[in-house]
Amino acid sequence: MLGLKAFETNRDIYSPNRNIAPLSSEINESGKLVVGGCQLSELAKKYGTPLYVFDELSLRTACRTYISSLKKHYPGDSLPLYASKANSSIAMCAVIASEGFGLDAVSEGELLTALKGGMKGEDIVFHGNNKSHNELKFAYKNNVTIVLDNHHDIELLKNIASDKNPAKLMLRFTPGIECHTHEYIRTGHLDSKFGFDPDDLKSVLEELKTYKWAKLNGLHAHIGSQIFEVQPHVDLAGVMADTLKIAQEIGHPITDLNLGGGLGIKYVKEDNPPSIEEWVEVISNAVVKACRERNLDLPRLMCEPGRSLVANSGLTIYKIGAKKIVPGIRTYLSIDGGMSDNPRPITYQSSYSACLVDKPLNTNCEKVTVAGKHCESGDVLLKDFFLPACKSGDFLAVFGTGAYNYSMSSNYNRIPRPATIMVADGFVELTQRRELPEDLLQLDVLPDRFIPRN
Ligand code: LLP
């Protein structure tokens, strides 16, 4: 199989998060880009653009690497959970459930999607810093573990859970650990809206002990996302083991320790995240060491990867349209999508890698800026990017879009969401159909008195 040498240094076949392009990417005899055995330009013509494409091989490889690494490096029980905020669809949940993962959901929508995708309630944890009564009721009824984030959760649950059928709970706290990632995606430092403040922990644990409706099984903390360092998770294991000890002394028979997600991925060639196995090894060793030092039995180890599981399995194909040359300044290439299907560049100034699907090797390049079609000057996906000469109608693949693209997409400018397909071994399956402009009108209501007369 031909690797995409233009993008891949250090190709790592078991760690999709260290490969910009999906693992099954190859260049065929005609020099065109193929993923999952399917030529991308053919998929674009058949399914239209923009188009989200998922490589099943990368997805399953990432899942299997998490599972096998936990088995190899952690001597106790373990359960990885998919942070479905990264990309929530019924098909995605079904694939990931079939690999033995549980799931983390943060809304009734994500819960419903996971259940429809075949995740069992007992393998789902429900997060959120402002869960509604209805969401909590739905989670409780479906045997989902609820992650207590604050006192409001406790107050609401008092009227939902019964002594006969206690709610299964985890407790989330702010561990006070800094990591170097974008400010908006850091959650573990003390000034955070998520989780109980450490100063509050002991009294909450004591309070929970007095409720028969509450069964506290686990502790949770999450320190951030797109993290390349491993030390913050080593520190986290220590902080969590301290809390585990306190909780057990208060009488909670805690079995689960959930260290959250956060492993980074390679968006551009300068990115050098740890591999999935390296990350799992580090957190496993850290938890084992922290527990031994405190004479604690090994808990069931949980983690919640989102991005590192799905991002590099996905890519987006766009069609290039208008070209505008601003002499001496910039050449703009406009594509048929943009900030509505990928809001990450405008939100976090994130960088991506891309290529022309029928001229994937970036040779004889010119500098261009790839702009979206929305009415915002900031709607730019790739700034000052090198691409071979291209014309209107050519297809562009942007890599690493499997996480936090569809899930954060919008209908800004009333632009319908793209379709999603999954490819493997030359087969294609539609997993989310393309929205149509008419779909966007479905929730609109026109009151009688606004109906135009004559
Ligand atoms: N667990 C919890 C409680 C989380 O809040 C998150 C992500 C994860 C797990 C998964 O983290 P991951 O493995 O994906 O890093 N929209 C941003 C990312 C926000 C992450 C929010 N929480 C982005 O596009 O970069």
Coordinates of C-alpha atoms and ligand atoms in Angstrom, one line a residue:
M1 CA 0.0 0.0 0.0
L2 CA 1.4 3.4 -1.0
G3 CA 1.6 5.8 2.0
L4 CA 0.8 9.4 1.5
K5 CA 4.4 10.4 1.7
A6 CA 3.5 14.0 1.1
F7 CA 1.9 14.1 4.5
E8 CA 3.2 11.2 6.5
T9 CA 6.4 11.2 8.4
N10 CA 6.6 8.4 10.9
R11 CA 3.6 6.5 9.6
D12 CA 2.2 4.6 12.5
I13 CA -0.2 1.8 11.4
Y14 CA -1.7 1.2 14.8
S15 CA -2.2 4.8 15.8
P16 CA -4.4 6.7 13.4
N17 CA -4.0 9.8 15.6
R18 CA -0.3 10.0 14.4
N19 CA -1.3 9.9 10.7
I20 CA -2.8 12.9 9.0
A21 CA -4.6 10.8 6.3
P22 CA -6.7 7.7 7.0
L23 CA -4.7 4.5 7.3
S24 CA -6.1 3.0 4.1
S25 CA -5.1 5.9 1.9
E26 CA -3.3 5.0 -1.2
I27 CA -2.6 6.5 -4.6
N28 CA -3.8 4.4 -7.5
E29 CA -2.1 3.7 -10.9
S30 CA -3.7 6.9 -12.3
G31 CA -2.2 8.9 -9.5
K32 CA -5.5 9.5 -7.7
L33 CA -6.3 9.4 -4.1
V34 CA -8.1 6.2 -2.9
V35 CA -9.4 5.6 0.7
G36 CA -11.0 2.4 1.8
G37 CA -10.5 1.1 -1.7
C38 CA -12.7 3.9 -3.2
Q39 CA -11.4 6.6 -5.5
L40 CA -12.4 9.9 -3.8
S41 CA -13.2 11.8 -6.9
E42 CA -15.7 9.0 -7.8
L43 CA -17.3 9.3 -4.4
A44 CA -17.5 13.1 -4.8
K45 CA -19.3 12.7 -8.1
K46 CA -21.7 10.1 -6.8
Y47 CA -22.6 11.5 -3.4
G48 CA -22.0 15.2 -4.0
T49 CA -19.9 17.7 -2.1
P50 CA -19.1 18.7 0.6
L51 CA -18.9 15.1 1.7
Y52 CA -17.6 13.6 5.0
V53 CA -15.8 10.3 4.3
F54 CA -14.9 7.9 7.1
D55 CA -12.4 5.1 6.8
E56 CA -13.7 2.1 8.7
L57 CA -10.2 0.6 8.9
S58 CA -8.8 3.7 10.8
L59 CA -11.8 3.8 13.1
R60 CA -11.7 0.2 14.1
T61 CA -7.9 0.3 14.4
A62 CA -8.0 3.2 16.8
C63 CA -10.7 1.4 18.9
R64 CA -8.7 -1.9 18.9
T65 CA -5.5 -0.1 19.8
Y66 CA -7.1 1.5 22.9
I67 CA -8.6 -1.9 23.9
S68 CA -5.5 -3.9 23.4
S69 CA -3.2 -1.3 25.0
L70 CA -5.4 -1.2 28.1
K71 CA -5.3 -5.0 28.3
K72 CA -1.5 -5.0 27.8
H73 CA -0.6 -2.2 30.2
Y74 CA -3.3 -2.1 32.9
P75 CA -3.4 -5.1 35.2
G76 CA -7.0 -4.4 36.4
D77 CA -10.3 -4.1 34.6
S78 CA -10.8 -1.3 32.1
L79 CA -13.4 0.2 29.9
P80 CA -12.7 2.9 27.3
L81 CA -15.6 5.2 26.6
Y82 CA -16.1 7.1 23.3
A83 CA -16.6 10.8 23.9
S84 CA -19.4 11.0 21.4
K85 CA -19.4 14.8 21.3
A86 CA -16.6 14.3 18.8
N87 CA -19.0 12.8 16.3
S88 CA -22.4 11.5 17.3
S89 CA -24.3 9.4 14.7
I90 CA -26.1 6.1 15.0
A91 CA -23.6 4.4 12.6
M92 CA -20.6 5.8 14.4
C93 CA -21.9 4.6 17.8
A94 CA -22.7 1.2 16.3
V95 CA -19.2 0.7 15.0
I96 CA -17.6 1.8 18.2
A97 CA -20.0 -0.2 20.4
S98 CA -19.2 -3.3 18.3
E99 CA -15.5 -2.8 19.2
G100 CA -16.3 -3.1 22.9
F101 CA -16.3 0.5 23.9
G102 CA -18.7 2.3 26.2
L103 CA -19.7 5.9 25.6
D104 CA -19.8 9.4 27.1
A105 CA -22.8 11.5 26.3
V106 CA -23.7 15.0 27.3
S107 CA -27.3 15.5 26.2
E108 CA -30.4 13.6 25.6
G109 CA -29.7 13.7 21.9
E110 CA -26.3 12.0 22.3
L111 CA -27.8 9.5 24.7
L112 CA -30.6 8.6 22.3
T113 CA -28.1 8.3 19.4
A114 CA -25.9 6.0 21.5
L115 CA -28.8 3.8 22.5
K116 CA -30.1 3.5 19.0
G117 CA -26.6 2.6 17.9
G118 CA -26.6 -0.4 20.2
M119 CA -24.7 1.0 23.2
K120 CA -26.0 -0.5 26.4
G121 CA -27.1 1.9 29.1
E122 CA -24.8 0.3 31.6
D123 CA -21.8 1.2 29.4
I124 CA -22.8 4.9 29.0
V125 CA -21.9 7.8 31.3
F126 CA -23.8 11.0 31.2
H127 CA -21.9 14.3 31.6
G128 CA -22.9 17.9 31.7
N129 CA -22.6 21.0 33.8
N130 CA -26.3 21.9 33.5
K131 CA -28.3 18.7 33.0
S132 CA -32.0 19.2 32.8
H133 CA -34.6 17.2 34.9
N134 CA -35.8 15.5 31.7
E135 CA -32.3 14.5 30.6
L136 CA -31.5 13.1 34.1
K137 CA -34.8 11.2 34.1
F138 CA -34.0 9.8 30.7
A139 CA -30.5 8.7 31.7
Y140 CA -31.7 7.2 35.0
K141 CA -34.5 5.2 33.2
N142 CA -32.0 3.8 30.8
N143 CA -29.6 2.6 33.5
V144 CA -26.9 5.1 32.5
T145 CA -24.3 6.2 35.0
I146 CA -24.8 9.9 35.8
V147 CA -21.7 12.0 36.4
L148 CA -22.5 14.5 39.1
D149 CA -21.0 17.8 38.2
N150 CA -22.5 20.1 40.8
H151 CA -25.1 20.5 43.6
H152 CA -27.8 21.2 41.0
D153 CA -27.5 17.6 39.7
I154 CA -27.9 16.3 43.2
E155 CA -31.0 18.4 43.9
L156 CA -32.7 17.3 40.7
L157 CA -31.8 13.6 41.2
K158 CA -33.4 13.6 44.7
N159 CA -36.8 13.8 42.9
I160 CA -35.9 11.2 40.2
A161 CA -34.0 8.3 41.8
S162 CA -35.5 6.0 44.3
D163 CA -34.0 4.1 47.3
K164 CA -35.1 0.9 45.8
N165 CA -33.3 1.6 42.5
P166 CA -30.4 3.9 43.4
A167 CA -28.9 6.1 40.7
K168 CA -25.5 4.9 39.5
L169 CA -23.2 7.9 39.9
M170 CA -19.7 9.1 39.3
L171 CA -18.4 12.4 40.7
R172 CA -16.6 14.9 38.6
F173 CA -14.2 17.3 40.2
T174 CA -11.8 19.9 39.0
P175 CA -8.3 18.5 39.5
G176 CA -6.4 21.8 39.2
I177 CA -4.1 20.6 36.5
E178 CA -2.9 22.9 33.7
C179 CA -2.1 21.6 30.3
H180 CA -1.0 23.5 27.2
T181 CA -3.8 23.6 24.7
H182 CA -6.2 26.2 23.4
E183 CA -7.8 28.1 26.3
Y184 CA -11.3 27.2 25.3
I185 CA -10.6 23.4 25.4
R186 CA -8.9 23.3 28.8
T187 CA -11.1 22.1 31.6
G188 CA -9.0 20.8 34.4
H189 CA -7.7 24.1 35.9
L190 CA -9.4 25.5 38.9
D191 CA -11.3 28.3 37.1
S192 CA -13.5 25.9 35.2
K193 CA -17.3 25.6 34.9
F194 CA -17.0 21.8 35.1
G195 CA -17.0 19.6 38.2
F196 CA -16.9 20.1 41.9
D197 CA -14.3 22.4 43.4
P198 CA -11.7 20.3 45.3
D199 CA -12.5 22.3 48.5
D200 CA -16.1 21.1 48.2
L201 CA -15.2 17.4 47.7
K202 CA -15.2 16.1 51.2
S203 CA -18.5 17.6 52.2
V204 CA -20.2 16.4 49.0
L205 CA -18.8 12.9 49.5
E206 CA -20.2 13.0 53.1
E207 CA -23.5 14.3 51.9
L208 CA -23.9 11.6 49.3
K209 CA -23.2 8.9 51.9
T210 CA -26.4 9.9 53.6
Y211 CA -28.6 9.3 50.5
K212 CA -30.0 5.8 49.9
W213 CA -31.0 6.8 46.3
A214 CA -27.3 7.5 45.4
K215 CA -24.8 4.8 44.6
L216 CA -21.4 6.4 44.0
N217 CA -19.3 4.0 41.8
G218 CA -16.7 6.3 40.4
L219 CA -14.7 9.5 40.1
H220 CA -14.1 11.5 37.0
A221 CA -11.8 14.3 35.8
H222 CA -11.0 15.6 32.4
I223 CA -8.2 18.1 31.9
G224 CA -8.5 19.2 28.3
S225 CA -8.3 18.3 24.6
Q226 CA -5.7 18.1 21.9
I227 CA -2.9 17.5 24.5
F228 CA 0.5 16.4 23.3
E229 CA 2.2 16.1 26.8
V230 CA 1.7 13.1 29.0
Q231 CA 2.8 14.6 32.3
P232 CA -0.6 16.2 33.0
H233 CA -2.3 12.8 33.0
V234 CA 0.4 11.4 35.3
D235 CA -0.3 14.2 37.7
L236 CA -4.0 13.6 37.3
A237 CA -3.6 10.0 38.4
G238 CA -2.1 11.1 41.6
V239 CA -4.8 13.6 42.4
M240 CA -7.5 11.1 41.5
A241 CA -6.0 8.4 43.7
D242 CA -5.9 10.9 46.6
T243 CA -9.6 11.5 46.1
L244 CA -10.3 7.8 45.7
K245 CA -8.7 7.3 49.1
I246 CA -10.8 10.0 50.7
A247 CA -14.0 8.7 49.1
Q248 CA -13.3 5.1 50.3
E249 CA -12.6 6.3 53.8
I250 CA -16.0 8.0 53.8
G251 CA -17.4 4.7 52.9
H252 CA -18.1 4.8 49.2
P253 CA -17.2 1.5 47.5
I254 CA -15.7 3.2 44.5
T255 CA -14.7 0.9 41.7
D256 CA -14.2 3.2 38.7
L257 CA -11.6 5.8 38.0
N258 CA -12.2 7.8 34.8
L259 CA -9.3 10.0 33.6
G260 CA -11.2 11.6 30.7
G261 CA -9.9 12.1 27.2
G262 CA -7.6 14.6 25.6
L263 CA -5.0 12.7 23.6
G264 CA -4.0 15.0 20.7
I265 CA -3.9 14.1 17.0
K266 CA -1.8 15.1 14.0
Y267 CA -3.5 17.8 11.9
V268 CA -0.3 19.1 10.3
K269 CA 3.1 17.5 9.8
E270 CA 4.6 19.5 12.7
D271 CA 2.2 17.9 15.2
N272 CA 3.7 15.1 17.1
P273 CA 1.2 13.5 19.5
P274 CA 2.0 10.4 21.5
S275 CA 0.6 7.2 20.0
I276 CA -2.5 5.7 21.5
E277 CA -0.5 2.9 23.1
E278 CA 2.1 5.3 24.6
W279 CA -0.7 7.4 26.1
V280 CA -2.5 4.3 27.5
E281 CA 0.7 2.9 28.9
V282 CA 1.5 6.2 30.7
I283 CA -1.9 6.5 32.3
S284 CA -2.0 2.8 33.2
N285 CA 1.4 3.0 34.9
A286 CA 0.5 6.2 36.6
V287 CA -2.7 4.8 38.0
V288 CA -1.1 1.6 39.2
K289 CA 1.8 3.5 40.8
A290 CA -0.6 6.0 42.5
C291 CA -2.8 3.2 43.9
R292 CA 0.1 1.1 45.1
E293 CA 1.6 4.1 46.9
R294 CA -1.7 4.6 48.7
N295 CA -2.5 1.0 49.4
L296 CA -5.6 1.1 47.2
D297 CA -7.0 -1.8 45.2
L298 CA -6.8 -1.2 41.5
P299 CA -10.0 0.4 40.2
R300 CA -11.6 -0.2 36.8
L301 CA -9.7 2.2 34.6
M302 CA -11.8 4.3 32.3
C303 CA -10.8 6.9 29.7
E304 CA -12.8 9.0 27.3
P305 CA -11.1 9.5 24.0
G306 CA -13.0 11.5 21.4
R307 CA -10.7 13.2 18.9
S308 CA -8.0 10.5 18.9
L309 CA -10.6 7.8 18.0
V310 CA -12.3 9.5 15.1
A311 CA -10.6 12.6 13.8
N312 CA -8.0 11.0 11.4
S313 CA -10.5 8.4 10.2
G314 CA -12.4 11.3 8.6
L315 CA -11.8 13.7 5.8
T316 CA -14.0 16.1 3.9
I317 CA -14.2 16.5 0.1
Y318 CA -15.1 19.9 -1.3
K319 CA -15.5 21.1 -4.8
I320 CA -13.4 24.1 -5.8
G321 CA -15.3 26.9 -7.4
A322 CA -14.4 30.6 -7.7
K323 CA -10.8 31.8 -7.9
K324 CA -9.9 35.4 -7.0
I325 CA -6.4 36.8 -7.4
V326 CA -5.6 39.8 -5.3
P327 CA -2.4 40.9 -7.2
G328 CA 0.7 40.8 -5.0
I329 CA -1.4 39.8 -2.0
R330 CA -3.2 36.5 -2.1
T331 CA -5.0 34.0 -4.3
Y332 CA -8.4 32.8 -2.9
L333 CA -9.9 29.5 -3.9
S334 CA -13.5 29.2 -2.8
I335 CA -15.0 25.8 -1.9
D336 CA -18.6 24.7 -1.6
G337 CA -18.5 24.4 2.2
G338 CA -16.6 26.1 5.0
M339 CA -17.3 27.3 8.5
S340 CA -20.7 25.6 8.7
D341 CA -19.3 22.1 8.2
N342 CA -15.9 22.9 9.8
P343 CA -16.1 25.7 12.4
R344 CA -12.7 24.8 14.0
P345 CA -10.5 27.2 12.0
I346 CA -12.7 30.2 12.7
T347 CA -13.3 29.2 16.4
Y348 CA -9.8 28.0 17.4
Q349 CA -7.6 29.1 14.5
S350 CA -6.9 25.4 13.9
S351 CA -4.7 24.3 11.0
Y352 CA -5.5 21.4 8.6
S353 CA -3.7 19.5 5.8
A354 CA -5.3 19.0 2.4
C355 CA -4.6 17.8 -1.1
L356 CA -6.3 17.7 -4.5
V357 CA -7.9 14.3 -4.6
D358 CA -6.8 13.6 -8.2
K359 CA -3.4 15.2 -7.8
P360 CA -2.6 14.2 -4.2
L361 CA 1.2 14.7 -4.3
N362 CA 1.7 18.3 -3.5
T363 CA 4.3 19.0 -6.1
N364 CA 4.6 22.2 -8.4
C365 CA 2.6 24.0 -5.9
E366 CA 1.3 27.6 -5.7
K367 CA 0.3 29.4 -2.6
V368 CA -3.4 29.7 -2.1
T369 CA -5.9 30.5 0.6
V370 CA -8.9 28.2 0.7
A371 CA -12.0 30.1 1.7
G372 CA -15.5 28.8 2.6
K373 CA -18.7 30.1 1.0
H374 CA -20.2 31.8 4.0
C375 CA -20.7 35.5 4.5
E376 CA -17.7 36.0 6.8
S377 CA -14.3 37.2 5.8
G378 CA -12.9 34.9 8.5
D379 CA -14.4 31.8 6.8
V380 CA -11.0 30.5 5.7
L381 CA -10.1 26.8 6.0
L382 CA -6.5 26.9 4.8
K383 CA -4.5 30.1 4.9
D384 CA -1.4 30.4 2.6
F385 CA -1.5 26.7 1.7
F386 CA 0.5 25.1 -1.1
L387 CA -1.5 23.2 -3.7
P388 CA -0.8 22.2 -7.3
A389 CA -2.4 24.3 -10.0
C390 CA -6.1 23.6 -10.0
K391 CA -9.3 24.7 -11.7
S392 CA -12.9 25.2 -10.9
G393 CA -14.5 21.7 -10.5
D394 CA -11.5 20.0 -9.0
F395 CA -12.0 18.2 -5.7
L396 CA -10.1 19.0 -2.5
A397 CA -9.7 16.6 0.5
V398 CA -9.2 18.2 3.9
F399 CA -7.9 15.6 6.4
G400 CA -8.5 15.1 10.1
T401 CA -12.1 16.3 10.0
G402 CA -13.7 13.3 11.7
A403 CA -13.9 14.9 15.1
Y404 CA -15.7 18.1 16.1
N405 CA -16.7 18.9 12.5
Y406 CA -20.2 17.3 11.9
S407 CA -20.9 17.6 15.7
M408 CA -20.2 21.3 15.7
S409 CA -21.6 22.0 12.3
S410 CA -24.4 24.6 11.8
N411 CA -26.7 25.8 9.1
Y412 CA -25.2 29.3 9.0
N413 CA -26.5 31.0 5.8
R414 CA -29.0 28.2 5.6
I415 CA -26.5 25.9 4.1
P416 CA -27.5 22.2 4.5
R417 CA -25.2 19.8 6.2
P418 CA -23.1 17.4 4.1
A419 CA -23.7 13.7 3.8
T420 CA -21.5 11.2 5.6
I421 CA -20.3 7.9 4.1
M422 CA -18.2 5.1 5.5
V423 CA -15.8 3.3 3.2
A424 CA -14.0 -0.1 3.6
D425 CA -12.5 -2.6 1.1
G426 CA -14.0 -0.9 -1.9
F427 CA -17.5 -0.7 -0.4
V428 CA -19.3 2.5 0.4
E429 CA -22.2 3.0 2.8
L430 CA -24.2 6.2 3.4
T431 CA -24.4 6.8 7.2
Q432 CA -25.9 10.3 7.2
R433 CA -27.9 11.6 4.3
R434 CA -27.3 15.1 3.0
E435 CA -29.6 17.7 4.3
L436 CA -31.7 19.5 1.7
P437 CA -32.7 23.1 1.7
E438 CA -36.3 22.0 2.3
D439 CA -35.2 20.1 5.5
L440 CA -34.1 23.4 6.9
L441 CA -37.6 24.8 6.6
Q442 CA -39.2 22.0 8.5
L443 CA -39.1 23.6 11.9
D444 CA -40.2 27.0 10.7
V445 CA -43.7 28.0 11.6
L446 CA -45.5 30.8 9.7
P447 CA -48.3 32.2 11.9
D448 CA -51.5 32.8 10.0
R449 CA -51.4 36.6 10.3
F450 CA -48.0 36.7 8.6
I451 CA -49.3 34.8 5.5
P452 CA -49.0 37.1 2.6
R453 CA -52.4 38.1 1.3
N454 CA -52.9 38.4 -2.5
Ligands
LLP1 N1 -14.4 13.8 28.3 C1 -14.9 15.0 28.6 C2 -15.6 15.2 29.8 C3 -14.8 16.0 27.7 O1 -15.2 17.2 28.0 C4 -14.1 15.8 26.4 C5 -14.0 16.8 25.4 C6 -13.7 14.5 26.2 C7 -13.8 13.5 27.1 C8 -13.0 14.1 24.9 O2 -11.8 14.8 24.7 P1 -10.9 14.5 23.4 O3 -10.4 13.0 23.5 O4 -11.7 14.6 22.2 O5 -9.8 15.4 23.4 N2 -14.5 21.4 20.2 C9 -13.1 21.3 20.6 C10 -12.9 20.2 21.5 C11 -13.7 20.3 22.8 C12 -13.5 19.1 23.7 C13 -14.5 19.1 24.7 N3 -14.4 18.0 25.6 C14 -12.3 21.2 19.3 O6 -12.8 21.1 18.2 O7 -11.1 21.2 19.4

